[in-house]
Coordinates of C-alpha atoms and ligand atoms in Angstrom, one line a residue:
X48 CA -3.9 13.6 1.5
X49 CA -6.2 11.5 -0.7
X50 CA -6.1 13.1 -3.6
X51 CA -3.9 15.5 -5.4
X52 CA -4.6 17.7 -8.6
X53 CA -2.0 19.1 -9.7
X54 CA -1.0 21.5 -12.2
X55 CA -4.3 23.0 -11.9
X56 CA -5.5 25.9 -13.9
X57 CA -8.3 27.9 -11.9
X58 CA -10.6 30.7 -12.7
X59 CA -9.5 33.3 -10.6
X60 CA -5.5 33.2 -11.2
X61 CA -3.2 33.2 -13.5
X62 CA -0.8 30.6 -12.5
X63 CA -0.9 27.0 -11.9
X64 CA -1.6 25.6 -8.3
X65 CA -2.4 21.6 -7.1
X66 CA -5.3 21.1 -5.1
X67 CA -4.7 19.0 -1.6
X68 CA -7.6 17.0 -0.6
X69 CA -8.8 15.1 2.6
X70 CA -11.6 13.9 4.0
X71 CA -13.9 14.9 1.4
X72 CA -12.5 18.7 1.8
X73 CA -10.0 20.8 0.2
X74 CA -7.3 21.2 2.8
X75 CA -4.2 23.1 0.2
X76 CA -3.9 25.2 -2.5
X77 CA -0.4 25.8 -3.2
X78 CA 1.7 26.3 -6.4
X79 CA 3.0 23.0 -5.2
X80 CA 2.3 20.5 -2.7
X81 CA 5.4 18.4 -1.8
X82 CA 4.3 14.2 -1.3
X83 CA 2.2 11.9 -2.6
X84 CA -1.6 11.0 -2.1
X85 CA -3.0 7.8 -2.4
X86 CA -4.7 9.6 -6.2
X87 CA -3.6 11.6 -8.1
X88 CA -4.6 13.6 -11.2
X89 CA -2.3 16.1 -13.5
X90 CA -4.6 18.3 -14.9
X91 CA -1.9 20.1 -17.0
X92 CA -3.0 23.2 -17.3
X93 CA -6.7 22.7 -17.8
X94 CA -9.2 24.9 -16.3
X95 CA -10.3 23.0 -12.9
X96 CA -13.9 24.5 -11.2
X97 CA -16.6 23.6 -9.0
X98 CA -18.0 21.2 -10.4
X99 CA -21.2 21.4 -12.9
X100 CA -24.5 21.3 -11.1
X101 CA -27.9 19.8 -13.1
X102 CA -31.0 21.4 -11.1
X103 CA -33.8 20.1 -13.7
X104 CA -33.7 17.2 -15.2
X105 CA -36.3 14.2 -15.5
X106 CA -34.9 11.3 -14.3
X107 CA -37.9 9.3 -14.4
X108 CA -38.9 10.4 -17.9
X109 CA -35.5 10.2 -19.8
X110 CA -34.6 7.4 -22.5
X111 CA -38.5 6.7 -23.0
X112 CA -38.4 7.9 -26.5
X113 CA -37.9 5.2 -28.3
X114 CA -41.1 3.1 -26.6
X115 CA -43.7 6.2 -27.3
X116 CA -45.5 7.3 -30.5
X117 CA -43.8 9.9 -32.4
X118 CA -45.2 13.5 -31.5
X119 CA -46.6 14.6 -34.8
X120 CA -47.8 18.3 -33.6
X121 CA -44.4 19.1 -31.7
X122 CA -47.2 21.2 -29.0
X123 CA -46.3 20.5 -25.3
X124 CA -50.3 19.2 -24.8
X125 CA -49.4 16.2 -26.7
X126 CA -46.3 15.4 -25.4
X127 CA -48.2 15.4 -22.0
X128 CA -50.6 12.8 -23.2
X129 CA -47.4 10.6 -24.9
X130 CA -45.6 10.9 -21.2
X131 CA -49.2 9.6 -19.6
X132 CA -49.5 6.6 -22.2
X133 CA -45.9 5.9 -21.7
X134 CA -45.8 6.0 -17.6
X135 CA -48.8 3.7 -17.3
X136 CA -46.0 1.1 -18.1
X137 CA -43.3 2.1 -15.3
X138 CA -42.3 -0.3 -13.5
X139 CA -39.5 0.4 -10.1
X140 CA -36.9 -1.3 -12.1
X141 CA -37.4 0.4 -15.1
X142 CA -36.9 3.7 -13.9
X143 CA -34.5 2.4 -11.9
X144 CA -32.4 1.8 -14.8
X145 CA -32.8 4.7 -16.8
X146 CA -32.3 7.2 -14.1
X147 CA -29.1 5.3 -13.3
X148 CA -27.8 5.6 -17.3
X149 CA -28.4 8.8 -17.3
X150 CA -27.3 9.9 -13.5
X151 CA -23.5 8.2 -14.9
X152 CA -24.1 10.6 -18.3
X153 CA -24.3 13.3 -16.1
X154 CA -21.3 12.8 -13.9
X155 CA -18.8 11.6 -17.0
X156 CA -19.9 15.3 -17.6
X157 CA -18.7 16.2 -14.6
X158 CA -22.3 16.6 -12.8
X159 CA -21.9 15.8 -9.5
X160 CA -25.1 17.6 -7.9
X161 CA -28.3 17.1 -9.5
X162 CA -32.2 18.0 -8.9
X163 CA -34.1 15.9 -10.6
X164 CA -38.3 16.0 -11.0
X165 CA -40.3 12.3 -10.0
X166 CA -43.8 12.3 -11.2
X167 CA -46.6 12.0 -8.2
X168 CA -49.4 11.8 -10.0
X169 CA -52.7 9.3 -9.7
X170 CA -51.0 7.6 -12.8
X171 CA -47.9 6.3 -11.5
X172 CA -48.6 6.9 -7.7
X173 CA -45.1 6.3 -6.3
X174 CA -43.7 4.3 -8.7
X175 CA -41.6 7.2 -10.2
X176 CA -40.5 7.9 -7.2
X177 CA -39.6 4.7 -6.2
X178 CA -37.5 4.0 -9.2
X179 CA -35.2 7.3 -9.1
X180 CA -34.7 6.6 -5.6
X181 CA -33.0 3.4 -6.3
X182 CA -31.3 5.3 -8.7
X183 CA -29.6 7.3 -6.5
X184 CA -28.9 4.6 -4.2
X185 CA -26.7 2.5 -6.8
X186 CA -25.1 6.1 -7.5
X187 CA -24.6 7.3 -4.1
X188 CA -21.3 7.2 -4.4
X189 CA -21.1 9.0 -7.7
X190 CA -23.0 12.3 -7.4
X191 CA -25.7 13.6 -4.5
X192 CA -28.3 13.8 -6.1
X193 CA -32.0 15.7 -4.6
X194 CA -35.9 14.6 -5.7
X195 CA -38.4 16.7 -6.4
X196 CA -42.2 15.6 -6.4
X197 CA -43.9 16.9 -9.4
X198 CA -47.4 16.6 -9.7
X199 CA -47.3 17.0 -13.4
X200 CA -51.0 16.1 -13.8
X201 CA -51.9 19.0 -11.5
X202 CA -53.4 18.7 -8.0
X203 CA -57.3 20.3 -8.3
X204 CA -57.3 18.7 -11.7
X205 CA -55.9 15.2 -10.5
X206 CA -58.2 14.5 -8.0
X207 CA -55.4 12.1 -4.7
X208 CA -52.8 13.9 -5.7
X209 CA -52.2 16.0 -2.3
X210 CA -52.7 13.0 -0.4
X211 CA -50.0 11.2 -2.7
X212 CA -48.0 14.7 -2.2
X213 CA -47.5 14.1 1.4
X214 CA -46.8 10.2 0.9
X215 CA -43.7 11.7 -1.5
X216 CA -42.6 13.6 1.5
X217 CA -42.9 10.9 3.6
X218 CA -40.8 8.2 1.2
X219 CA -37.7 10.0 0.8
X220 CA -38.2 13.7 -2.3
X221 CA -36.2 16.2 -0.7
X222 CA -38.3 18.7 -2.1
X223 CA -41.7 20.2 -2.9
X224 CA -42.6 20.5 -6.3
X225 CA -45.4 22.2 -8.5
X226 CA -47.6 22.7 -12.0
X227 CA -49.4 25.4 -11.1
X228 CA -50.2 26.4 -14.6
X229 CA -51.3 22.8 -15.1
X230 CA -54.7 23.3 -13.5
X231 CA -57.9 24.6 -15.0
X232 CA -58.3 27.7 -13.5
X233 CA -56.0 30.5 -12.0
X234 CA -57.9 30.3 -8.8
X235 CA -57.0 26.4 -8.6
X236 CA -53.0 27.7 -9.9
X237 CA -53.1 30.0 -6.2
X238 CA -54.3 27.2 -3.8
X239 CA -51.5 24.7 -6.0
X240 CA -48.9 27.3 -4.9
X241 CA -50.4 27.4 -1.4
X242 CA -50.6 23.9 -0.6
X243 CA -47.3 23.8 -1.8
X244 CA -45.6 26.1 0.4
X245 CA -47.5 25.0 3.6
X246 CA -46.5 21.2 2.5
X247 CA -43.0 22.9 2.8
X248 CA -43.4 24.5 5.8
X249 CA -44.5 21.1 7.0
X250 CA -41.6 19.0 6.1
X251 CA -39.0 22.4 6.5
X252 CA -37.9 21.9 2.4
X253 CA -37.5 23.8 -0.3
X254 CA -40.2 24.6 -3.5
X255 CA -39.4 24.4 -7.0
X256 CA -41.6 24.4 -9.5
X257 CA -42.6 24.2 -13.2
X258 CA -43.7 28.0 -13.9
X259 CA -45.9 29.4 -16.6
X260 CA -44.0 26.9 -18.9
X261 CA -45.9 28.6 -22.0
X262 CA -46.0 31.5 -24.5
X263 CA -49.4 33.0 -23.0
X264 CA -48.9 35.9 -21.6
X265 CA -52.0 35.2 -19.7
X266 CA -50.2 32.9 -17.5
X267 CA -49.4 34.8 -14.8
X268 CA -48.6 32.4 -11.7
X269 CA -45.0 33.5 -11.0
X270 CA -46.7 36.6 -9.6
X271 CA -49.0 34.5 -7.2
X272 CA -45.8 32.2 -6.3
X273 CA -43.8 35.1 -5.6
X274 CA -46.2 36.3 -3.3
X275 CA -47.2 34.1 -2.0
X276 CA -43.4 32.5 -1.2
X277 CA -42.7 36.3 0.4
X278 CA -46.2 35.9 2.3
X279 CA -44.7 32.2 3.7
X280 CA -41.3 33.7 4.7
X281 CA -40.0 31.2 2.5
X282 CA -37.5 34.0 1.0
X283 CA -34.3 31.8 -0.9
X284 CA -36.2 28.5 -0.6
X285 CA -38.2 28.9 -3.9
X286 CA -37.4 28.5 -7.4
X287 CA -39.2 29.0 -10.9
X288 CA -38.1 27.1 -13.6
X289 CA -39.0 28.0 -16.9
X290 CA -41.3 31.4 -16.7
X291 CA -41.4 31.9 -20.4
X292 CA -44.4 33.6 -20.1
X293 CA -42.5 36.3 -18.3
X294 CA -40.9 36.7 -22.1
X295 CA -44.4 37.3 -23.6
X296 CA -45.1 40.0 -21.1
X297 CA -45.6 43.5 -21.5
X298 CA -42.7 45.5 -20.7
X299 CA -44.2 47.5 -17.4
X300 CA -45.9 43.8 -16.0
X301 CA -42.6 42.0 -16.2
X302 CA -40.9 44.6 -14.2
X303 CA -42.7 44.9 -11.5
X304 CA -43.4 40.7 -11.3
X305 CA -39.2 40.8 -11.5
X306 CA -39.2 43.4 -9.1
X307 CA -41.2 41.0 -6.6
X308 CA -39.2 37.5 -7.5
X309 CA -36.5 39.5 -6.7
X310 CA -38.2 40.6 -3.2
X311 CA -38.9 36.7 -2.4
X312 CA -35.1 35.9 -3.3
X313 CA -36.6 33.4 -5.8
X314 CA -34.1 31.5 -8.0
X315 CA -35.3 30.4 -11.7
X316 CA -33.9 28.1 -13.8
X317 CA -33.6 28.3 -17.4
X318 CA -33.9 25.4 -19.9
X319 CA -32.9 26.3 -23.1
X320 CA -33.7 22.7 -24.8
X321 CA -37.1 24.6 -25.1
X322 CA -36.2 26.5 -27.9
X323 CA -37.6 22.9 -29.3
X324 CA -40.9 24.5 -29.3
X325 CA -40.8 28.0 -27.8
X326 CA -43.2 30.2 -30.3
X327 CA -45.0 27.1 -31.5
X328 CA -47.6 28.7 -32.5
X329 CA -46.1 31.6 -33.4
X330 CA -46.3 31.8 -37.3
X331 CA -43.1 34.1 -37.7
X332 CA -41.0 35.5 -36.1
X333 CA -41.0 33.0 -33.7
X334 CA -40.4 33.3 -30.0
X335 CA -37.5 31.3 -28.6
X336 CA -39.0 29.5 -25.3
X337 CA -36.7 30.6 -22.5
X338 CA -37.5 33.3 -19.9
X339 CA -36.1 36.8 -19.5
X340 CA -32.2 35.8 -18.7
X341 CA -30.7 39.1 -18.8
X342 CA -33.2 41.0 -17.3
X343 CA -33.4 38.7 -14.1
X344 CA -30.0 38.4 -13.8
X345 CA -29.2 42.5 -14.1
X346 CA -32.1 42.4 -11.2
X347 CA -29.7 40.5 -8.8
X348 CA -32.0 37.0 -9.3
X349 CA -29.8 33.6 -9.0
X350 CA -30.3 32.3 -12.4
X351 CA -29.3 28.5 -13.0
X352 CA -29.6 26.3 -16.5
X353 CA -30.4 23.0 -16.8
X354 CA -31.4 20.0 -19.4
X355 CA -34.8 19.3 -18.4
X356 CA -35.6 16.6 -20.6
X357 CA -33.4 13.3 -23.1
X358 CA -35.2 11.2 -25.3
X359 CA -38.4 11.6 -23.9
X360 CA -42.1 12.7 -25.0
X361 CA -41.3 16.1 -24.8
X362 CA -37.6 15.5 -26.2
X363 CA -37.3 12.5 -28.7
X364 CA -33.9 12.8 -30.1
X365 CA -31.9 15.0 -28.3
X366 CA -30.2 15.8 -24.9
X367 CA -27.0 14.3 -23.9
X368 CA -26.7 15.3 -20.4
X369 CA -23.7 17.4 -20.8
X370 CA -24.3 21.2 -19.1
X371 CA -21.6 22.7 -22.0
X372 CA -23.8 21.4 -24.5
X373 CA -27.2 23.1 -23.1
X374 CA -25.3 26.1 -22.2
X375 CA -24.3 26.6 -25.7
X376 CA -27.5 26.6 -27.1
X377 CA -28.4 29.2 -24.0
X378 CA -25.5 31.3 -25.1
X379 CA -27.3 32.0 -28.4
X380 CA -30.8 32.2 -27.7
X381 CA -30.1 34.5 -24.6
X382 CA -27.4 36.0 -26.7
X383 CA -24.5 36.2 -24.6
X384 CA -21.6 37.1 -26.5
X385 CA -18.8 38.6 -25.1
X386 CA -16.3 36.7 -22.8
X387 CA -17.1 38.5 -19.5
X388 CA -21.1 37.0 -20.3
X389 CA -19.8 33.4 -20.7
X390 CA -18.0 33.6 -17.4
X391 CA -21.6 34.0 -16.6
X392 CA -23.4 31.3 -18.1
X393 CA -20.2 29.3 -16.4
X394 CA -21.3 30.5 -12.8
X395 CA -24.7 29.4 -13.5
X396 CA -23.8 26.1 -14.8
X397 CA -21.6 25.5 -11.3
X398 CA -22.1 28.0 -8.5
X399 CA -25.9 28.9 -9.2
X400 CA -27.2 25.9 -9.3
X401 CA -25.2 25.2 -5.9
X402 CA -27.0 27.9 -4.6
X403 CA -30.0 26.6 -5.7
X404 CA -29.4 23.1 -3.5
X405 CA -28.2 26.0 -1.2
X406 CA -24.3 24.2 -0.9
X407 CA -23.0 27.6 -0.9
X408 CA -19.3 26.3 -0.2
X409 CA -19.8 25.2 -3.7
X410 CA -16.2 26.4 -4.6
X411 CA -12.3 25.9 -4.9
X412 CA -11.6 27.2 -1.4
X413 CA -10.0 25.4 1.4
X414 CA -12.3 24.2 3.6
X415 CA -14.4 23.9 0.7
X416 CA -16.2 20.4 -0.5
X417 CA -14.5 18.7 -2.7
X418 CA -16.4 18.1 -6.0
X419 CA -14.8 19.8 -8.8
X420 CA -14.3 19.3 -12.8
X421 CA -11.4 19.7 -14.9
X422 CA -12.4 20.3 -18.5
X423 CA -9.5 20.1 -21.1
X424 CA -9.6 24.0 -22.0
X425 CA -7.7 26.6 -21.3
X426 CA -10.5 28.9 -20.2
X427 CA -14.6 28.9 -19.8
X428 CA -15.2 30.3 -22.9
X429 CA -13.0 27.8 -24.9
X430 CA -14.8 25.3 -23.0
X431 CA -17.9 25.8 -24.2
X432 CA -16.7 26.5 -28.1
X433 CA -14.8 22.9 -28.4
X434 CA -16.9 21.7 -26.0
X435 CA -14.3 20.6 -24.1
X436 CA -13.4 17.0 -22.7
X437 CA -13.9 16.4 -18.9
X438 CA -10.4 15.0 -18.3
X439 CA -11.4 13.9 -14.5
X440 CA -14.5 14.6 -11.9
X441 CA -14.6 14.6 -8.1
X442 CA -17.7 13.8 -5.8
X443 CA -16.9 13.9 -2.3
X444 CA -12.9 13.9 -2.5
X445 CA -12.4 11.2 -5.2
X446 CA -12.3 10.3 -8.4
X447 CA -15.3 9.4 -9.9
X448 CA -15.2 9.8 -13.7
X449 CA -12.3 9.8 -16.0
X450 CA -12.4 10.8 -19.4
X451 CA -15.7 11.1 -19.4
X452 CA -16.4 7.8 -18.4
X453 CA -17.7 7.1 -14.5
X454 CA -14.7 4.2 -13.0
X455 CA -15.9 0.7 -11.3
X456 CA -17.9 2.0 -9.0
X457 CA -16.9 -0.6 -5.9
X458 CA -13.1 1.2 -6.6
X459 CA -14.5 4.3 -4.5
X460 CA -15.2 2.2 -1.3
X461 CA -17.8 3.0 1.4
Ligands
LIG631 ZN1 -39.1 20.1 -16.6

């Protein structure tokens, strides 16, 4: 064995079991494995899952607060035009170096597969992309870690940006991003989605996109994405993140759009750090800025969380990384309350979001990869109330955080 964890508290039984690792695999779950590994950890006790998976974030855009003009108006048009001011500056290294800080946040959290959005835009051209990919070089060891080009700016709107679309592709995102809702009118929002999906069938990758990020219930491109994603025979291979408009629906529309996102076996991602500015301008009550959690997951839809956005233009104080801090806000504004729900928001912090990167061995199996969390809690729901220390983190079958800090990472080898 490599590694062993031992004394390991798991979701789904009551007593204590160590974990047997090899190869990158679980090979043994037993109450107790006789021998030594060349690692070990004692988790004594603590609840050891799957470990936490971040499918939005903004690498490229994190930890640029503190360089941009304060956002006066808190309204997301603003924060766009802080985020362009600010990436005219980017340089490779820059990013580099942010998405880097942040990726190690992430895994002392006990991240260890992450989505992240890169700008492709005719303001930073590649140099977004260039940056993060660096990033996830240096951290290769640490986490795996999947690109998405985002063309913020819009694609009809931002005049080269399908051409710099392609060059994405081409330099190393993993994955097909979109802003449909970004451009100026819905008949531009359809051919966005389109040329999205045929860029995907192009490169055989999977879409995910920014969706009707507002509180217009006028913004109605989930409909055309789902559509047009069941049209493609891209079924599982598309997710919506956001879809807050779906919130500000009426009642009989947001059924039967459900009803179809469903059909298209379309994943959507929640980001609760939203509730920043959800209902903006809303005088009161106030809408809370995430989509319809519940009602999508009662509707058999894979539902994920994620952070979206640190110390950015859109977020200039907050964000931490951690995925038991932004499901705690989550818990309250989607108001999941009893214990049975929180074992919930725990699948979709872990499992989910696997789902999403479509690693479905995502799990404590043998067989299984081995990248797993133990969290200094007796159970999921205490996890999220102390907000639990990560005690230790596996990528790959080996240690790569402890205490919440990421070790030297030369220690893990080739
Ligand atoms: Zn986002």
């Amino acid at each position: 064995m490599d590694l062993i964890i031992r004394n390991a508290r798991l979701r789904q039984r009551d007593d204590l079991v160590d974990i047997g690792i090899a190869g990158g695999r679980i090979e043994v779950i037993a109450p107790r494995i006789d021998g030594s590994a060349g690692d070990e950890v004692d988790a004594a006790g603590h609840l050891t899952t799957p470990s936490f998976v971040e499918p939005h974030i903004h690498l490229d855009k994190a930890l640029t607060a503190a360089r941009a003009r304060e956002n006066t108006s808190n309204v997301f048009e603003e924060s766009i035009a802080i985020m362009r001011e600010v990436k005219k500056a980017y340089t490779v290294e820059d990013v580099a170096d942010r998405a880097t800080q942040v990726i190690h946040w992430l895994v002392g959290h006990g991240v260890t597969l992450v989505r992240s959005y890169v700008d492709v835009d005719t303001i930073v051209g590649l140099t977004a992309l260039e940056g993060v990919l660096a990033a996830r070089e240096r951290c290769r060891r640490l986490a795996h870690v999947e690109l998405i080009a985002f063309p913020q700016e819009g694609i009809w709107c931002d005049p080269g940006t399908d051409e710099l679309m392609g060059r994405a592709m081409e330099a190393g995102a993993d994955v097909v991003g979109g802003m449909p809702f970004a451009e100026m009118i819905e008949s531009d929002s359809v051919r966005h989605i389109d040329f999205a999906l045929e860029l995907a069938r192009r490169y055989d990758r999977d879409v995910q996109m920014h969706i009707d990020e507002s509180d217009d219930p006028g913004a109605r491109t989930l409909h055309a994405y789902a559509v047009a994603a069941i049209r493609a025979g891209w079924h599982g291979r598309v997710t919506a993140d956001h879809v807050t408009a779906l919130a500000a629906y009426d009642d009989n529309y947001a059924a039967r759009v459900i009803a179809l996102v469903a059909r298209a076996r379309m994943n959507v991602i929640t980001l609760p750090t939203k509730l920043m500015r959800g209902g903006i301008r809303d005088k009161e009550p106030r809408r809370r800025g995430i989509t319809r959690v519940k009602e999508l997951l009662a509707a058999g839809v894979n539902v994920a969380y994620g952070q979206d956005v640190i110390q950015d233009g859109f977020l200039p104080v907050f964000g931490t990384g951690d995925p038991l801090q932004v499901g705690f806000l989550l818990a309250f504004a989607a108001q999941f309350s009893s214990r049975a729900s929180i074992e919930t928001l725990y699948d979709m912090a872990t499992v989910n979001g696997a789902r999403i990167m479509r690693r479905p061995e995502h799990a404590i199996e043998v067989g299984a990869a081995a990248d797993l969390v133990v969290v200094k809690a007796p159970s999921v729901h205490e996890a999220y109330r102390t907000q639990a220390p990560r005690l230790a983190v596996v990528h790959d079958g080996r240690v790569v955080a402890r205490n919440g800090r990421v070790v030297d990472v030369s220690s893990l080898g080739s």
